[in-house]
Amino acid sequence: MAKESLAACEAGFYTNGRGERVEIRALVEEAKDGTGLYELGVDRLRDPKPRGKTAIAVTSGTTIEALVRLAPKGGHLGCLNFASAKRPGGGFLGGAQAQEESLARASGLYACLQTQPEYYTRNKDFRSPLYLDIVLYSPNVPFFRDDNGGWLDAPVLASVITAAAPNASALKEQHKFDAEDVAVVLRNRSELVLALAAHHEIDRLVLGAWGAGVFGNDPALVAKIFRDLLAGKYAGTFTEVVFAVLGTRETSANHKAFADVFG
């Protein structure tokens, strides 16, 4: 699936399930050209502007499912990419199944990430699983496949914020885990994600249990950080925020944590 998606981006088109040729070359190139790196405390971002009450929901499903569902509502659509700090697209070329890999397989995101080697070099050179407070923004990335590999009738455009959570699991393995340090990094980086989304006037934003998978962060902590930011500085900034979390309250600790916090 990954190679097919890369081939479609290189060819500039794909054939959808109805046998129609769908052009994506210009969309991919525009997303690549607009991709840039932002750093906490360095890049000046516009202050968030309340636009009304934000509808917040926790849904059972994937980021891609949420994007496809939200797209018909209109407005500027965006999502958070739960990024690898060291490799564009994580392990998607090798068939890995985590969130970033699913996004890369279904869209032009990988081509965008490859334009920003500085992001990966700086995180590698930092030599800490906390990683740096730097993120990438890719505007209107075309998503053209569903989670099962089916080709969408027409691409869904969603701006992608690529951010690596601190790797709590790696810190514990290195005996360098400090709960307070991790919490501070999570909060600062979560705020940078929301600040960037607000700066680019995203209306509908898909988030999730960021960093609560193999990176081993406490899902309740991640949920509470986002709740506090969305109820505080970013109250009313977005029309809709969806936390797409796999499983259900009964089958997933991550889903239960988010449902409890936002329920």
CSV table of C-alpha atoms in Angstrom, one decimal:
chain,number,residue,atom,x,y,z
A,1,MET,CA,0.0,0.0,0.0
A,2,ALA,CA,2.8,2.4,0.9
A,3,LYS,CA,4.6,1.9,-2.5
A,4,GLU,CA,1.3,2.3,-4.4
A,5,SER,CA,0.6,5.6,-2.6
A,6,LEU,CA,4.2,6.9,-3.3
A,7,ALA,CA,3.7,5.9,-7.0
A,8,ALA,CA,0.5,7.8,-7.2
A,9,CYS,CA,2.2,10.9,-5.8
A,10,GLU,CA,5.1,10.6,-8.2
A,11,ALA,CA,2.7,10.0,-11.2
A,12,GLY,CA,0.5,12.9,-10.1
A,13,PHE,CA,-2.8,11.0,-10.2
A,14,TYR,CA,-4.6,7.9,-9.1
A,15,THR,CA,-7.6,5.9,-10.3
A,16,ASN,CA,-10.5,5.8,-7.9
A,17,GLY,CA,-12.9,3.0,-7.3
A,18,ARG,CA,-15.2,4.3,-10.1
A,19,GLY,CA,-12.4,4.0,-12.6
A,20,GLU,CA,-11.9,7.7,-12.8
A,21,ARG,CA,-8.5,9.4,-13.1
A,22,VAL,CA,-8.0,11.8,-10.2
A,23,GLU,CA,-5.3,14.4,-10.5
A,24,ILE,CA,-3.2,15.2,-7.4
A,25,ARG,CA,0.1,16.5,-8.7
A,26,ALA,CA,-0.7,20.2,-8.1
A,27,LEU,CA,-2.1,19.4,-4.6
A,28,VAL,CA,1.0,17.4,-3.5
A,29,GLU,CA,3.3,20.1,-4.8
A,30,GLU,CA,1.4,22.9,-3.1
A,31,ALA,CA,1.5,21.0,0.2
A,32,LYS,CA,5.2,20.3,-0.2
A,33,ASP,CA,6.0,24.0,-1.0
A,34,GLY,CA,4.0,25.2,2.0
A,35,THR,CA,5.5,22.8,4.5
A,36,GLY,CA,7.6,24.5,7.2
A,37,LEU,CA,9.2,24.1,10.6
A,38,TYR,CA,8.0,26.0,13.7
A,39,GLU,CA,9.8,26.3,17.0
A,40,LEU,CA,8.4,27.1,20.4
A,41,GLY,CA,9.6,30.5,21.6
A,42,VAL,CA,11.2,31.3,18.2
A,43,ASP,CA,8.4,31.6,15.7
A,44,ARG,CA,5.8,34.3,16.4
A,45,LEU,CA,2.3,33.0,16.0
A,46,ARG,CA,-0.9,34.9,16.1
A,47,ASP,CA,-2.9,34.9,19.3
A,48,PRO,CA,-6.0,32.6,19.2
A,49,LYS,CA,-9.3,34.3,18.5
A,50,PRO,CA,-12.5,32.9,20.0
A,51,ARG,CA,-15.1,32.3,17.3
A,52,GLY,CA,-17.8,30.6,19.4
A,53,LYS,CA,-18.3,27.4,21.3
A,54,THR,CA,-16.1,24.5,20.3
A,55,ALA,CA,-17.8,21.1,19.8
A,56,ILE,CA,-15.5,18.5,21.4
A,57,ALA,CA,-16.0,14.7,20.9
A,58,VAL,CA,-14.2,11.5,21.6
A,59,THR,CA,-14.8,9.0,18.8
A,60,SER,CA,-13.9,5.4,18.3
A,61,GLY,CA,-11.9,5.1,15.1
A,62,THR,CA,-8.9,6.4,13.2
A,63,THR,CA,-7.7,9.8,12.3
A,64,ILE,CA,-8.5,9.1,8.6
A,65,GLU,CA,-12.0,8.0,9.4
A,66,ALA,CA,-12.5,11.3,11.3
A,67,LEU,CA,-11.1,13.4,8.5
A,68,VAL,CA,-13.3,11.7,5.9
A,69,ARG,CA,-16.4,12.2,8.1
A,70,LEU,CA,-15.6,15.8,8.8
A,71,ALA,CA,-14.7,16.9,5.3
A,72,PRO,CA,-18.3,17.4,4.0
A,73,LYS,CA,-18.9,19.9,6.8
A,74,GLY,CA,-16.6,22.4,5.2
A,75,GLY,CA,-14.1,24.7,6.7
A,76,HIS,CA,-10.3,24.3,7.1
A,77,LEU,CA,-9.7,20.7,8.2
A,78,GLY,CA,-6.6,19.7,10.1
A,79,CYS,CA,-5.1,16.9,12.1
A,80,LEU,CA,-2.2,16.0,14.3
A,81,ASN,CA,0.4,13.5,13.1
A,82,PHE,CA,1.8,11.5,16.0
A,83,ALA,CA,5.3,11.7,14.6
A,84,SER,CA,8.5,9.9,14.7
A,85,ALA,CA,11.2,12.4,15.7
A,86,LYS,CA,13.8,10.7,13.7
A,87,ARG,CA,12.3,9.3,10.4
A,88,PRO,CA,9.9,10.8,8.0
A,89,GLY,CA,6.7,8.7,8.1
A,90,GLY,CA,8.1,6.5,10.8
A,91,GLY,CA,8.2,2.9,9.6
A,92,PHE,CA,5.5,3.1,7.0
A,93,LEU,CA,7.6,1.9,4.1
A,94,GLY,CA,8.3,-1.3,6.2
A,95,GLY,CA,4.6,-1.9,6.9
A,96,ALA,CA,4.4,-0.5,10.4
A,97,GLN,CA,0.8,0.2,11.6
A,98,ALA,CA,0.9,3.1,14.0
A,99,GLN,CA,-1.0,6.4,13.4
A,100,GLU,CA,1.7,8.3,11.5
A,101,GLU,CA,2.3,5.3,9.2
A,102,SER,CA,-1.5,5.2,8.4
A,103,LEU,CA,-1.5,8.9,7.5
A,104,ALA,CA,1.6,8.5,5.3
A,105,ARG,CA,0.2,5.5,3.4
A,106,ALA,CA,-3.1,7.3,2.7
A,107,SER,CA,-1.9,10.7,1.5
A,108,GLY,CA,0.9,13.0,0.2
A,109,LEU,CA,2.2,13.6,3.7
A,110,TYR,CA,5.5,11.6,3.2
A,111,ALA,CA,6.5,13.9,0.3
A,112,CYS,CA,5.9,16.9,2.6
A,113,LEU,CA,8.0,15.5,5.5
A,114,GLN,CA,10.9,14.7,3.2
A,115,THR,CA,11.3,18.5,2.5
A,116,GLN,CA,12.2,19.1,6.2
A,117,PRO,CA,15.4,17.1,7.0
A,118,GLU,CA,16.3,19.7,9.6
A,119,TYR,CA,13.4,18.5,11.8
A,120,TYR,CA,14.9,15.0,12.0
A,121,THR,CA,18.5,16.0,12.2
A,122,ARG,CA,18.0,18.3,15.1
A,123,ASN,CA,16.0,15.8,17.1
A,124,LYS,CA,18.6,13.1,16.5
A,125,ASP,CA,21.4,15.5,17.5
A,126,PHE,CA,19.5,16.4,20.7
A,127,ARG,CA,20.0,12.9,22.0
A,128,SER,CA,17.1,12.9,24.4
A,129,PRO,CA,13.8,11.0,24.1
A,130,LEU,CA,12.2,14.2,25.3
A,131,TYR,CA,12.9,15.6,21.8
A,132,LEU,CA,12.7,19.2,20.8
A,133,ASP,CA,9.8,21.7,20.9
A,134,ILE,CA,9.7,21.9,17.1
A,135,VAL,CA,6.9,20.8,14.8
A,136,LEU,CA,6.1,20.8,11.1
A,137,TYR,CA,3.0,22.2,9.4
A,138,SER,CA,1.9,21.0,5.9
A,139,PRO,CA,-1.1,22.8,4.4
A,140,ASN,CA,-3.9,21.0,2.7
A,141,VAL,CA,-2.3,17.6,2.3
A,142,PRO,CA,-4.3,15.5,-0.1
A,143,PHE,CA,-5.7,12.3,1.5
A,144,PHE,CA,-6.7,9.8,-1.2
A,145,ARG,CA,-7.0,6.4,0.5
A,146,ASP,CA,-9.0,5.0,3.3
A,147,ASP,CA,-7.6,2.8,6.1
A,148,ASN,CA,-8.2,-0.3,4.1
A,149,GLY,CA,-6.4,0.9,1.1
A,150,GLY,CA,-9.4,1.9,-1.0
A,151,TRP,CA,-9.0,4.9,-3.2
A,152,LEU,CA,-11.3,7.8,-2.3
A,153,ASP,CA,-13.6,9.1,-5.0
A,154,ALA,CA,-11.9,12.5,-4.5
A,155,PRO,CA,-9.1,13.6,-2.2
A,156,VAL,CA,-9.8,15.1,1.2
A,157,LEU,CA,-7.6,18.0,2.0
A,158,ALA,CA,-6.4,18.4,5.6
A,159,SER,CA,-3.5,20.4,6.9
A,160,VAL,CA,-1.2,18.3,9.0
A,161,ILE,CA,0.7,19.3,12.1
A,162,THR,CA,3.6,16.9,12.6
A,163,ALA,CA,4.8,16.6,16.3
A,164,ALA,CA,6.7,14.0,18.2
A,165,ALA,CA,5.6,13.4,21.8
A,166,PRO,CA,8.2,12.8,24.4
A,167,ASN,CA,9.1,9.1,24.5
A,168,ALA,CA,8.4,8.2,28.1
A,169,SER,CA,9.1,4.5,27.4
A,170,ALA,CA,12.6,5.2,26.2
A,171,LEU,CA,13.3,7.6,29.1
A,172,LYS,CA,12.3,4.8,31.5
A,173,GLU,CA,14.6,2.3,29.8
A,174,GLN,CA,17.5,4.8,30.1
A,175,HIS,CA,16.6,5.5,33.8
A,176,LYS,CA,16.1,9.1,32.9
A,177,PHE,CA,12.3,9.4,33.4
A,178,ASP,CA,11.1,12.3,35.4
A,179,ALA,CA,7.3,12.7,35.5
A,180,GLU,CA,7.4,16.5,36.0
A,181,ASP,CA,9.8,17.0,33.1
A,182,VAL,CA,7.7,14.9,30.8
A,183,ALA,CA,4.5,16.7,31.8
A,184,VAL,CA,6.0,20.1,31.1
A,185,VAL,CA,7.2,18.9,27.7
A,186,LEU,CA,3.8,17.4,26.9
A,187,ARG,CA,2.0,20.7,27.8
A,188,ASN,CA,4.4,22.9,26.0
A,189,ARG,CA,4.3,20.8,22.8
A,190,SER,CA,0.5,20.4,23.0
A,191,GLU,CA,0.2,24.2,23.2
A,192,LEU,CA,2.5,24.6,20.2
A,193,VAL,CA,0.2,22.2,18.3
A,194,LEU,CA,-2.9,24.2,19.1
A,195,ALA,CA,-1.1,27.5,18.6
A,196,LEU,CA,-0.1,26.5,15.1
A,197,ALA,CA,-3.6,25.2,14.3
A,198,ALA,CA,-5.0,28.6,15.5
A,199,HIS,CA,-2.4,30.6,13.6
A,200,HIS,CA,-3.4,28.8,10.4
A,201,GLU,CA,-7.1,29.2,11.2
A,202,ILE,CA,-8.0,25.5,11.2
A,203,ASP,CA,-11.7,25.1,11.9
A,204,ARG,CA,-12.1,21.4,12.5
A,205,LEU,CA,-9.1,19.7,14.2
A,206,VAL,CA,-8.6,15.9,14.7
A,207,LEU,CA,-6.4,15.0,17.7
A,208,GLY,CA,-6.1,11.8,19.6
A,209,ALA,CA,-4.2,9.8,22.2
A,210,TRP,CA,-0.9,11.4,21.2
A,211,GLY,CA,2.1,9.8,22.7
A,212,ALA,CA,0.1,7.2,24.6
A,213,GLY,CA,1.0,4.2,22.5
A,214,VAL,CA,4.5,2.9,22.2
A,215,PHE,CA,5.8,6.2,23.6
A,216,GLY,CA,4.2,5.2,26.9
A,217,ASN,CA,2.8,8.5,28.1
A,218,ASP,CA,-0.2,8.5,30.5
A,219,PRO,CA,-3.3,8.9,28.3
A,220,ALA,CA,-5.2,10.7,31.2
A,221,LEU,CA,-2.4,13.2,31.4
A,222,VAL,CA,-2.5,13.9,27.7
A,223,ALA,CA,-6.2,14.2,27.7
A,224,LYS,CA,-6.2,16.6,30.7
A,225,ILE,CA,-3.6,18.8,29.1
A,226,PHE,CA,-5.6,19.2,25.9
A,227,ARG,CA,-8.8,19.7,28.0
A,228,ASP,CA,-7.2,22.5,30.0
A,229,LEU,CA,-5.9,24.2,26.9
A,230,LEU,CA,-9.2,24.0,25.0
A,231,ALA,CA,-11.1,25.3,28.1
A,232,GLY,CA,-8.5,28.0,28.7
A,233,LYS,CA,-6.4,29.9,26.2
A,234,TYR,CA,-7.9,28.1,23.2
A,235,ALA,CA,-11.6,28.2,24.3
A,236,GLY,CA,-13.8,28.8,21.3
A,237,THR,CA,-10.8,28.9,18.9
A,238,PHE,CA,-12.0,26.0,16.8
A,239,THR,CA,-15.4,25.0,15.5
A,240,GLU,CA,-14.9,21.4,16.2
A,241,VAL,CA,-12.2,19.2,17.9
A,242,VAL,CA,-12.4,15.4,17.5
A,243,PHE,CA,-10.2,13.0,19.5
A,244,ALA,CA,-10.1,9.9,17.4
A,245,VAL,CA,-9.1,7.1,19.7
A,246,LEU,CA,-9.2,3.4,18.7
A,247,GLY,CA,-11.3,1.0,20.7
A,248,THR,CA,-14.1,1.8,23.2
A,249,ARG,CA,-14.3,2.7,26.8
A,250,GLU,CA,-14.5,-1.0,27.6
A,251,THR,CA,-11.7,-2.3,25.3
A,252,SER,CA,-9.1,0.5,25.4
A,253,ALA,CA,-7.4,2.2,28.3
A,254,ASN,CA,-6.6,5.1,26.0
A,255,HIS,CA,-10.2,5.5,24.9
A,256,LYS,CA,-11.5,5.3,28.4
A,257,ALA,CA,-9.1,7.9,29.6
A,258,PHE,CA,-10.2,10.4,27.0
A,259,ALA,CA,-13.9,9.6,27.4
A,260,ASP,CA,-13.6,10.1,31.2
A,261,VAL,CA,-11.8,13.5,30.8
A,262,PHE,CA,-14.1,14.8,28.0
A,263,GLY,CA,-17.2,12.9,29.0
